[in-house]
CSV table of C-alpha atoms in Angstrom, one decimal:
chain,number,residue,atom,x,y,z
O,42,UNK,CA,0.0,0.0,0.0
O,43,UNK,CA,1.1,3.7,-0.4
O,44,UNK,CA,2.4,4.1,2.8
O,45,UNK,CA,5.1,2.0,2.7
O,46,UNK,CA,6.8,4.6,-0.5
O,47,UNK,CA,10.2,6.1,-0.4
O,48,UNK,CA,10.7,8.9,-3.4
O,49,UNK,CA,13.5,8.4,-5.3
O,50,UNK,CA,13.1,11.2,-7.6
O,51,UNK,CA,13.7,14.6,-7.0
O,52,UNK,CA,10.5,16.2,-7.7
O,53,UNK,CA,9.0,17.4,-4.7
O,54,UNK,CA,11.2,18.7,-1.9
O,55,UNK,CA,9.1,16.0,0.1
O,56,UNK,CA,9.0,12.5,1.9
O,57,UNK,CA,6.1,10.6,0.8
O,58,UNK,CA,5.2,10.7,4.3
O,59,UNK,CA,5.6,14.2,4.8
O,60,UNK,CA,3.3,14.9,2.1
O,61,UNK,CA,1.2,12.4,3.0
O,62,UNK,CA,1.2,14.4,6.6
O,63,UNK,CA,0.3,17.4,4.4
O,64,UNK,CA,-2.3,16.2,2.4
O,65,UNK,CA,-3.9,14.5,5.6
O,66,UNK,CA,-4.0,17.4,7.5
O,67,UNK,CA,-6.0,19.7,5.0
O,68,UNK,CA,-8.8,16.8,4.5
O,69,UNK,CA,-11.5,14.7,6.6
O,70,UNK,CA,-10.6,11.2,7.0
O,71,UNK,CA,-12.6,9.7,4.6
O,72,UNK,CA,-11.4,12.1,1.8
O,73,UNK,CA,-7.5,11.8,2.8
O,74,UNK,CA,-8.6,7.9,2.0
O,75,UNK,CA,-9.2,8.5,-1.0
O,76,UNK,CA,-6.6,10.8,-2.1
O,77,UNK,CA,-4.8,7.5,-1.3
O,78,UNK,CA,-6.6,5.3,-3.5
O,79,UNK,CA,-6.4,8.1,-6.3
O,80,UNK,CA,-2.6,8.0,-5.8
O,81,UNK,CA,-2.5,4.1,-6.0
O,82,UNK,CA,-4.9,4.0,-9.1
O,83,UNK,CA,-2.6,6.9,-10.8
O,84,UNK,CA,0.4,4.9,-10.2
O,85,UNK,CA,-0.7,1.6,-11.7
O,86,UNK,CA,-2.1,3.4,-14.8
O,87,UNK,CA,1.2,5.0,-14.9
O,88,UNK,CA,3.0,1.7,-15.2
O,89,UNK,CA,0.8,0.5,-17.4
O,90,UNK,CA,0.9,3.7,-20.3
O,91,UNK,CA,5.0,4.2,-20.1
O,92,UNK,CA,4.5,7.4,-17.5
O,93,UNK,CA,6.6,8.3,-14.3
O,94,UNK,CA,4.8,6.7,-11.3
O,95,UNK,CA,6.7,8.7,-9.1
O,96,UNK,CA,5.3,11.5,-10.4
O,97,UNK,CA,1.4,10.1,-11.3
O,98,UNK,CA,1.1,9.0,-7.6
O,99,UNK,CA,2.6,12.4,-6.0
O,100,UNK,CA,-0.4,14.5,-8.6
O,101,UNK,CA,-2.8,11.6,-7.3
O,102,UNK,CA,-1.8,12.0,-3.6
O,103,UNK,CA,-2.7,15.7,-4.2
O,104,UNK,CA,-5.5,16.1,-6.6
O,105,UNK,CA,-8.0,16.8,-4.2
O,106,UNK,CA,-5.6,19.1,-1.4
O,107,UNK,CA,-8.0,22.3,-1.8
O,108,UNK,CA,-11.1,20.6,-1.7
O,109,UNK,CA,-12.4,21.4,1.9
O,110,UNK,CA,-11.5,25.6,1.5
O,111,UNK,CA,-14.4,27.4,2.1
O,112,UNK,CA,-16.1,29.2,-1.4
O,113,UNK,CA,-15.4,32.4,0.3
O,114,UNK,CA,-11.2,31.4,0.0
O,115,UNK,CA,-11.9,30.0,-3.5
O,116,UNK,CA,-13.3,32.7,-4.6
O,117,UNK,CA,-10.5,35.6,-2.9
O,118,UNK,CA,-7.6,33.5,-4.7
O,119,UNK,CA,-10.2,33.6,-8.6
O,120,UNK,CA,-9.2,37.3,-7.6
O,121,UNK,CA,-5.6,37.7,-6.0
O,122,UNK,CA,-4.5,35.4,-8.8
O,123,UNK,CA,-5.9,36.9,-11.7
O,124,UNK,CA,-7.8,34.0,-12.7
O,125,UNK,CA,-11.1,33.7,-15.3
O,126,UNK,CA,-13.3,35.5,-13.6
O,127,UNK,CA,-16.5,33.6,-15.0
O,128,UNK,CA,-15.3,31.2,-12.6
O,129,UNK,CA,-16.8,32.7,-9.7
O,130,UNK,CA,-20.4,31.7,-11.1
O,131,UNK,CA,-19.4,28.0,-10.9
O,132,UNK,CA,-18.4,25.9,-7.6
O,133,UNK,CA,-16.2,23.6,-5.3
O,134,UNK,CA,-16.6,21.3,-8.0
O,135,UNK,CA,-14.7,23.2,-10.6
O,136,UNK,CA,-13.0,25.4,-8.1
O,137,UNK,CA,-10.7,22.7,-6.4
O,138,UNK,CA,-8.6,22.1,-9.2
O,139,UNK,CA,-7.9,25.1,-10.8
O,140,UNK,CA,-7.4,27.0,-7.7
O,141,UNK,CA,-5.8,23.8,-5.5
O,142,UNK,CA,-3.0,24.0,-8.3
O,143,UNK,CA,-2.2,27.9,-6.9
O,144,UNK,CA,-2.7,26.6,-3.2
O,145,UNK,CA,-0.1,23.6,-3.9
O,146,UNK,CA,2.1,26.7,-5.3
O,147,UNK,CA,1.3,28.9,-2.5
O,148,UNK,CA,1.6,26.8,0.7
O,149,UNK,CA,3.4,23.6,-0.3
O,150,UNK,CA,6.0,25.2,-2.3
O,151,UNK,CA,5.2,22.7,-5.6
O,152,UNK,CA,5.8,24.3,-8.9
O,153,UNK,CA,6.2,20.7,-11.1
O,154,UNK,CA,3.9,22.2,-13.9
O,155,UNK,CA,2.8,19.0,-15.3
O,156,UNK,CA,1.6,17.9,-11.6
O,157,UNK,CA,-0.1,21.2,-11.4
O,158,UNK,CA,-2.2,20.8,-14.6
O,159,UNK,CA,-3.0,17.4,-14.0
O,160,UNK,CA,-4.5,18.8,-10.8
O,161,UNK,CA,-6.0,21.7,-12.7
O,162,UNK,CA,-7.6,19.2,-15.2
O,163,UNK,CA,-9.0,17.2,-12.6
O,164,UNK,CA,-11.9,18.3,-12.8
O,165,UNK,CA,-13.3,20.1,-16.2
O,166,UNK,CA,-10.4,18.2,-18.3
O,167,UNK,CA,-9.5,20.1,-21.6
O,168,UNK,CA,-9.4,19.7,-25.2
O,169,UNK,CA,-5.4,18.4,-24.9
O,170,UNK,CA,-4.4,16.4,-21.9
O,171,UNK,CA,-1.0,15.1,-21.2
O,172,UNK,CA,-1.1,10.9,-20.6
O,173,UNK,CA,-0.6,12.3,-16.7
O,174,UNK,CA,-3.5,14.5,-16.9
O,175,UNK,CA,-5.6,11.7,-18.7
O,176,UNK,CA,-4.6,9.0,-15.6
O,177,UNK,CA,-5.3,11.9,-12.5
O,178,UNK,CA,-8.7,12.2,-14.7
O,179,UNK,CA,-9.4,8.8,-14.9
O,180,UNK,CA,-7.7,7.7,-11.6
O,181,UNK,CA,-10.3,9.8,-9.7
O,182,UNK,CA,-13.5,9.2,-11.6
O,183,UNK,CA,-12.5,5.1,-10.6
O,184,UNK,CA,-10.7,4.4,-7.6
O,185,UNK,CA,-11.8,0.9,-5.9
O,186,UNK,CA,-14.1,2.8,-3.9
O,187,UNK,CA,-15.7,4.5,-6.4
O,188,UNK,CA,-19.5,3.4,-7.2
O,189,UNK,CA,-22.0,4.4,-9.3
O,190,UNK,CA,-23.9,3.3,-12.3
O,191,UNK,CA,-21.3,2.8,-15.2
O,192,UNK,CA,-18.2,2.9,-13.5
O,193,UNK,CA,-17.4,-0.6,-14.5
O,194,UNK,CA,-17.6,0.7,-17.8
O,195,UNK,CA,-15.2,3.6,-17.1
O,196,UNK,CA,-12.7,1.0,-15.6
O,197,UNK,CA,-12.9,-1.3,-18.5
O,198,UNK,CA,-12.9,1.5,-21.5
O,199,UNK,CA,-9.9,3.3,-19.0
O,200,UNK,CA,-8.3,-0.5,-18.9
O,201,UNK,CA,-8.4,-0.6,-22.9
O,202,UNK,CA,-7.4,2.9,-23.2
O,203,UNK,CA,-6.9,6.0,-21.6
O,204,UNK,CA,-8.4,8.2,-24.4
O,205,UNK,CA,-11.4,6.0,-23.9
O,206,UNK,CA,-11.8,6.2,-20.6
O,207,UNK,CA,-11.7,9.9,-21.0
O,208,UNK,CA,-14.2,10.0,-23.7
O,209,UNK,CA,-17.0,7.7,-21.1
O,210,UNK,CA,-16.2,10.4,-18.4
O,211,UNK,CA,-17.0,13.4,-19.8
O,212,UNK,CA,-19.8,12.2,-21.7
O,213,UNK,CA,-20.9,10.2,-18.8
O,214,UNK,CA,-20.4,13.9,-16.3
O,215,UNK,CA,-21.8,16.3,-18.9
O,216,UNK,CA,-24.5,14.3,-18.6
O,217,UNK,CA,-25.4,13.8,-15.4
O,218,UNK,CA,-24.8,17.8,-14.5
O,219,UNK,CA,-27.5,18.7,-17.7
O,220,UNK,CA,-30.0,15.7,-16.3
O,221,UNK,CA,-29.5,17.3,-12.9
O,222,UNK,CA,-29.9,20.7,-14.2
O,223,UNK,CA,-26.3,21.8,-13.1
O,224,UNK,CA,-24.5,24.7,-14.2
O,225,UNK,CA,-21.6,23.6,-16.4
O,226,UNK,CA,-18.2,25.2,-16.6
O,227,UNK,CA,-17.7,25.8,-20.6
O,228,UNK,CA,-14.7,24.3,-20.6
O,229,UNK,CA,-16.0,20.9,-19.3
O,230,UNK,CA,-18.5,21.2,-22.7
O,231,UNK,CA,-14.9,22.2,-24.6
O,232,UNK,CA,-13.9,18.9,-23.1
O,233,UNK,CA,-16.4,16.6,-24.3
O,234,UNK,CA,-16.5,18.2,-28.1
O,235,UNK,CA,-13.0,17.9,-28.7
O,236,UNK,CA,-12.9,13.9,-27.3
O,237,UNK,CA,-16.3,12.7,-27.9
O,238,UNK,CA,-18.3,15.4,-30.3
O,239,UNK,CA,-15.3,15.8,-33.0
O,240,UNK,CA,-14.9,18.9,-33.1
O,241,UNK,CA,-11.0,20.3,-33.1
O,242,UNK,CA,-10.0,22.3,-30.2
O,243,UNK,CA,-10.3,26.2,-30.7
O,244,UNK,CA,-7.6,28.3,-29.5
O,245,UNK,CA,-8.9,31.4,-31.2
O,246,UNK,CA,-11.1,32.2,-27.5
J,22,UNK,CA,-55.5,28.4,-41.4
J,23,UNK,CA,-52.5,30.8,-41.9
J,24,UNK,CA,-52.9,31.0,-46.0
J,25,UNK,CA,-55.8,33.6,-45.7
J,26,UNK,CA,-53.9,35.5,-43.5
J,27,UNK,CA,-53.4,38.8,-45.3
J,28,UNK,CA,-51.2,41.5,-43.1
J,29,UNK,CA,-52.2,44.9,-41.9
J,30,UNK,CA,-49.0,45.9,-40.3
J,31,UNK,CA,-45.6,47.1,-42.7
J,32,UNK,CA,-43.7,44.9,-40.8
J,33,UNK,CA,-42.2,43.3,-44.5
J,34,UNK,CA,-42.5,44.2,-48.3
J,35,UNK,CA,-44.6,41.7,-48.7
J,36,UNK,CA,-48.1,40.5,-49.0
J,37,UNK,CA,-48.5,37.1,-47.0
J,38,UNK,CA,-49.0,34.5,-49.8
J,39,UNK,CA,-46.5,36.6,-51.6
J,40,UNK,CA,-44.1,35.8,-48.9
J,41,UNK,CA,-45.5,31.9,-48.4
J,42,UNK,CA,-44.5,31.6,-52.0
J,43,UNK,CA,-41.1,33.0,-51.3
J,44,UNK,CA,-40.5,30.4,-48.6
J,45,UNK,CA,-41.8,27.2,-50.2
J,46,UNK,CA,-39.5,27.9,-53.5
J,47,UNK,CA,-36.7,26.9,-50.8
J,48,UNK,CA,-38.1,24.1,-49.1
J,49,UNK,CA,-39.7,20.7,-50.2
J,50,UNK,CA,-42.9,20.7,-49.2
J,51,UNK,CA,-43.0,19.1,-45.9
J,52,UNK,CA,-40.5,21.1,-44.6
J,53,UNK,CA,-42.7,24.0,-45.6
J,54,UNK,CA,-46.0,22.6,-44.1
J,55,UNK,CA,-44.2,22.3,-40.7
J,56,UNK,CA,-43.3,26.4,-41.6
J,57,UNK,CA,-47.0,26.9,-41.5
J,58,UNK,CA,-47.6,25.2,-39.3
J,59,UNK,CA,-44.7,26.7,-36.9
J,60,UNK,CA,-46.5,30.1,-38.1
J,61,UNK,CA,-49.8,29.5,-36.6
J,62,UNK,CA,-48.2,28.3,-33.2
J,63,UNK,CA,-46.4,31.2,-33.1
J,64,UNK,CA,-49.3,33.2,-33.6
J,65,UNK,CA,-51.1,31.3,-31.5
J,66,UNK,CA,-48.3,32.3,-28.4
J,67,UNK,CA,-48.3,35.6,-29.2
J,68,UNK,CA,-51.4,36.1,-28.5
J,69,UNK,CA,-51.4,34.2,-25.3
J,70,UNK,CA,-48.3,36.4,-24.6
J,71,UNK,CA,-48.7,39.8,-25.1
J,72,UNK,CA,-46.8,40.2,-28.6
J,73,UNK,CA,-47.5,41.4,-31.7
J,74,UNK,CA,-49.1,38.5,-33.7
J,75,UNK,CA,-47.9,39.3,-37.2
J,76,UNK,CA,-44.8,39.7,-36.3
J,77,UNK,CA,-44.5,36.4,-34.7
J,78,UNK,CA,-46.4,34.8,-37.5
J,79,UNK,CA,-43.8,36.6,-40.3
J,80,UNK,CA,-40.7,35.1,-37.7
J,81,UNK,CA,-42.7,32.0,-38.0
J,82,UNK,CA,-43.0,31.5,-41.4
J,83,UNK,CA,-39.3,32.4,-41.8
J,84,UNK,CA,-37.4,30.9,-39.2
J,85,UNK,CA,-36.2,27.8,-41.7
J,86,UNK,CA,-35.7,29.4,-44.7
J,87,UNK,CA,-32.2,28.5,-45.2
J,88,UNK,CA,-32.5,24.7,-43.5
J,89,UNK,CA,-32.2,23.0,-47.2
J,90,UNK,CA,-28.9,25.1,-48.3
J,91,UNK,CA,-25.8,22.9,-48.5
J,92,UNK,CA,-23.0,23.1,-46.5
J,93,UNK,CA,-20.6,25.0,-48.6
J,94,UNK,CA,-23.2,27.6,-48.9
J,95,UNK,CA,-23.6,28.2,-45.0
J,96,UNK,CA,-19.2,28.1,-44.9
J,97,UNK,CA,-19.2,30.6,-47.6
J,98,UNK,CA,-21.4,32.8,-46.0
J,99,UNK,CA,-19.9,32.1,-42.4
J,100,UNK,CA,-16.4,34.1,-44.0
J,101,UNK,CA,-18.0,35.9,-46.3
J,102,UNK,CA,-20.3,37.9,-43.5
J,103,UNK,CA,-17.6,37.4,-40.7
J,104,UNK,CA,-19.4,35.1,-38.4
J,105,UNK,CA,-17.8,33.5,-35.6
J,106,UNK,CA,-15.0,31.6,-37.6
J,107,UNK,CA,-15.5,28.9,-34.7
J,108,UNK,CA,-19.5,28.5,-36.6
J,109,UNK,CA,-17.5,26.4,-39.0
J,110,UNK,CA,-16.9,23.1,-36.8
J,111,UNK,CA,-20.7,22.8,-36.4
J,112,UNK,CA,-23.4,22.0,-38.9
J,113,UNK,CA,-26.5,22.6,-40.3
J,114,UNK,CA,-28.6,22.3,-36.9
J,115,UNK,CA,-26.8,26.0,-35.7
J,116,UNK,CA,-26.1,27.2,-39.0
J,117,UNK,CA,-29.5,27.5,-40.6
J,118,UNK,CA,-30.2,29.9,-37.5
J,119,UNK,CA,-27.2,32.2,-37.6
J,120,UNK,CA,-26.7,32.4,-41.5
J,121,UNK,CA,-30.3,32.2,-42.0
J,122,UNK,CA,-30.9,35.6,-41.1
J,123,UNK,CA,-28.4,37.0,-43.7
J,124,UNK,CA,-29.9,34.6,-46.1
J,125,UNK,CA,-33.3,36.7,-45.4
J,126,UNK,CA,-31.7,40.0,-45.5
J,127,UNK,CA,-29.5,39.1,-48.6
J,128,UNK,CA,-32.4,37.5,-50.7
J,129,UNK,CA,-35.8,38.9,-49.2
J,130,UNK,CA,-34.4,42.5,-48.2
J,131,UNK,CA,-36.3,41.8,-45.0
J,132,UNK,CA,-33.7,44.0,-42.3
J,133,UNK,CA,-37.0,43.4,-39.6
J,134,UNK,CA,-34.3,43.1,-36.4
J,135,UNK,CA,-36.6,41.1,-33.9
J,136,UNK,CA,-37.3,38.7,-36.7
J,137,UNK,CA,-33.8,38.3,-37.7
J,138,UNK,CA,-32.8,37.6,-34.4
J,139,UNK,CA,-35.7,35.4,-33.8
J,140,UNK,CA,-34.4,33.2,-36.6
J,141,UNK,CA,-30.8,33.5,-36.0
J,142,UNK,CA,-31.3,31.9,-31.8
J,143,UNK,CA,-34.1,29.4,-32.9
J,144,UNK,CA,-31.7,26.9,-33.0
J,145,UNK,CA,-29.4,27.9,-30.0
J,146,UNK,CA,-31.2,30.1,-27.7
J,147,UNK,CA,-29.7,32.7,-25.6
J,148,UNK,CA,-29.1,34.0,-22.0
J,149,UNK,CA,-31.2,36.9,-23.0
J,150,UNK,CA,-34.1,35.9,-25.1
J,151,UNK,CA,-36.9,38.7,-26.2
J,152,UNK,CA,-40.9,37.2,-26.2
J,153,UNK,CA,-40.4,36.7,-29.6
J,154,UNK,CA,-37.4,34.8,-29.8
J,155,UNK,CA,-38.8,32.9,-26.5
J,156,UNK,CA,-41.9,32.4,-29.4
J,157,UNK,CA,-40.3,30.9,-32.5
J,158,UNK,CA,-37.8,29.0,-30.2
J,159,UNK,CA,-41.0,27.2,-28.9
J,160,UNK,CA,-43.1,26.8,-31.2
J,161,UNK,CA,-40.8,24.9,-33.8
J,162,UNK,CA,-40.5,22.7,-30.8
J,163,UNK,CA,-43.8,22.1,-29.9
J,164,UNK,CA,-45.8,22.9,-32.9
J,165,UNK,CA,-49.0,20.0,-33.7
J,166,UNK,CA,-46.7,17.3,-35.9
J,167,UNK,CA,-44.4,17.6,-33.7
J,168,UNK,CA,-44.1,13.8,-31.7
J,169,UNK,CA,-41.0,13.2,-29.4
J,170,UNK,CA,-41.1,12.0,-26.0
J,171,UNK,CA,-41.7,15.1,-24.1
J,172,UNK,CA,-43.4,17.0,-26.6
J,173,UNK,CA,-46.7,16.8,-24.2
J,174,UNK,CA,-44.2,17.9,-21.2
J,175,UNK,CA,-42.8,21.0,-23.3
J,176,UNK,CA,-46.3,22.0,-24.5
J,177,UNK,CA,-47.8,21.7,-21.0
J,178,UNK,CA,-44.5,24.0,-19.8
J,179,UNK,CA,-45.4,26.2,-22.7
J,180,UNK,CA,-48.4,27.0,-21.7
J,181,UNK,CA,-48.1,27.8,-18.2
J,182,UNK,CA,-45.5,30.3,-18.9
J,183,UNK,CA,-42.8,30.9,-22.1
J,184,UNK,CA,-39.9,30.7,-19.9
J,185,UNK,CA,-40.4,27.3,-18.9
J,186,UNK,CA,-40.6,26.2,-22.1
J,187,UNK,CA,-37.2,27.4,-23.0
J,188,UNK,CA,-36.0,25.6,-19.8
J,189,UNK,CA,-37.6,22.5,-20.8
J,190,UNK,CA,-36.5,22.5,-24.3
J,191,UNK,CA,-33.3,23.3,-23.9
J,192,UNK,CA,-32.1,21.0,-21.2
J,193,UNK,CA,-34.2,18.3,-23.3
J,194,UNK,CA,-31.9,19.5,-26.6
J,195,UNK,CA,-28.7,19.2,-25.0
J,196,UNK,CA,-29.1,16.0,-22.7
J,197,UNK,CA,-30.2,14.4,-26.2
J,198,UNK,CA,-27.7,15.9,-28.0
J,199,UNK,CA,-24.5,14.8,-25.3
J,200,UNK,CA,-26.2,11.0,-25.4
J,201,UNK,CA,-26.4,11.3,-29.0
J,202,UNK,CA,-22.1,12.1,-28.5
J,203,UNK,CA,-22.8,14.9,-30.9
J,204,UNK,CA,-21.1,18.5,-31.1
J,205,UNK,CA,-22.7,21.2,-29.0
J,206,UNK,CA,-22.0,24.6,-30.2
J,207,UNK,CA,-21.0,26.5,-26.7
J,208,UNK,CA,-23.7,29.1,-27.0
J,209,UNK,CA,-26.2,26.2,-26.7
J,210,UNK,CA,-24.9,25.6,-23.2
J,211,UNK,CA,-24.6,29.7,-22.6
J,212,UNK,CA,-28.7,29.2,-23.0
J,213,UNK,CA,-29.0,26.6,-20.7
J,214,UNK,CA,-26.4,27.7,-17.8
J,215,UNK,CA,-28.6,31.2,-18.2
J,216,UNK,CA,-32.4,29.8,-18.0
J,217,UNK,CA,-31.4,26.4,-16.1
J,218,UNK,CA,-28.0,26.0,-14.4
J,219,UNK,CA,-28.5,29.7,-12.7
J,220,UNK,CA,-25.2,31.0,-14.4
J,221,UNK,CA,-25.5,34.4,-14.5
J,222,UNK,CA,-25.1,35.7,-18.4
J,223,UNK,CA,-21.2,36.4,-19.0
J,224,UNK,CA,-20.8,39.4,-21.4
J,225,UNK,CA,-17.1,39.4,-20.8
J,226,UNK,CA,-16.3,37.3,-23.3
């Protein structure tokens, strides 16, 4: 299990335990558990699609770090940060990656940009994703603890591909939030048309 | 029926058959019949609604004017008029809106804004959408041939008030279109954050 991990790369100026320590003290129990099964999930896709485990478990351990800050903190760093402003109309849900990746900067010192997106990516995803963006993506959506309709799905598209795992997530969250009557961040709808609708990413925004 | 309608109002150069003629010369015929039939409903919704009823009936009539040109006209005209270069990754379904109304003011000379814009968000909505466009945007949906499930759920919406049509219709056109995996042009979610998600319009785009 992860607890039992020594970090032979350099990447974060970091134990696993200490940032384990880190992680656990910013998160309930229950979600600190599965920041641990996200990491474990991350680094086995790793393995298996020729990525860095090292680094796929450390974005795992900390893809969710900012998710118990209160809206009102969220919303102060959209500001301080000069971030997209339309992102104050959405929520924790979108908020927690995005801004986590400026909290890892800001209080645990972490400035490995392709850990950072993969956090950022989390949760909307985007038109291009790096492998390790694809497996923090995929890692979260199905952890072993993870359960809800179609998940075995997700773990069996993600097992024959990462790209098709991506492609049942986003269709599968897009449409949950419009059956639920959600607001949805654009970028998670700029998501699902470049993977699943066809249509090429637009950099002319 | 609408075909002894004759107009009162100088809303268009036109006498009513003269301008029923104008539209079936584009369309085959059942494509037609369902624009007379759109034009009663939206005459009939006026009415119910406060609006001007030949006005509605005239956006009626019009609003698919263009739906039988073929693709290399609606790309032509997307560069040749300056659209949203972005229009081009999408397809008849949003084009005949949006280049339909410079079809009408290239060809029929009809510059009638309310109309125009009525025909141009008919197949995308809006955050902000007048009566009118809240008019032709239902009653293509709902008019008699109509016959999808929901159809009796979006007229009973309908008529308790406009707005909850729109709701209804367009989180029914978008949760069809993302199981459907198609391409959803990103102003079709700005309508439905606005009127369902609770998204406040964003102008700062």
């Amino acid at each position: 299990m992860s607890k039992t991990i020594e970090y032979t790369e350099a990447i974060v100026p970091y134990r696993h335990e200490e940032l384990m320590a880190k992680v656990a003290a910013q998160l309930t129990d229950k979600r600190y558990q599965h920041c641990l099964r996200v990491e474990e999930t991350a680094r086995q896709l790793a393995a298996d699609n020729g990525v860095d485990v090292e680094l796929a478990g450390i974005a795992g351990l900390l893809h969710d770090y900012a998710k118990q800050r209160d809206d009102q903190t969220f919303i102060q760093l959209i500001k301080t940060h000069g971030m997209d402003p339309n992102l104050v109309s959405y929520g924790n849900g979108v908020w927690h990656g995005y801004v986590g990746a400026e909290l890892i900067k800001d209080e645990l010192h972490i400035y490995n940009e392709p850990i950072l997106n993969a956090v950022r990516l989390h949760t909307v995803g985007a038109p291009y994703m790096t492998k390790l963006d694809q497996i923090i993506f995929m890692a979260d959506f199905i952890e072993p603890a993870r359960d809800f309709p179609g998940v075995e799905a997700a773990r069996e598209a993600t097992a024959k591909s990462l790209a098709d795992g991506v492609r049942f997530q986003i269709q599968h969250t897009l449409d949950y939030l419009i059956q639920k009557g959600a607001p949805v961040y654009p970028q998670t709808l700029a998501t699902y048309n470049a993977w699943v609708g066809g249509v090429a990413p637009q950099f002319a925004n």
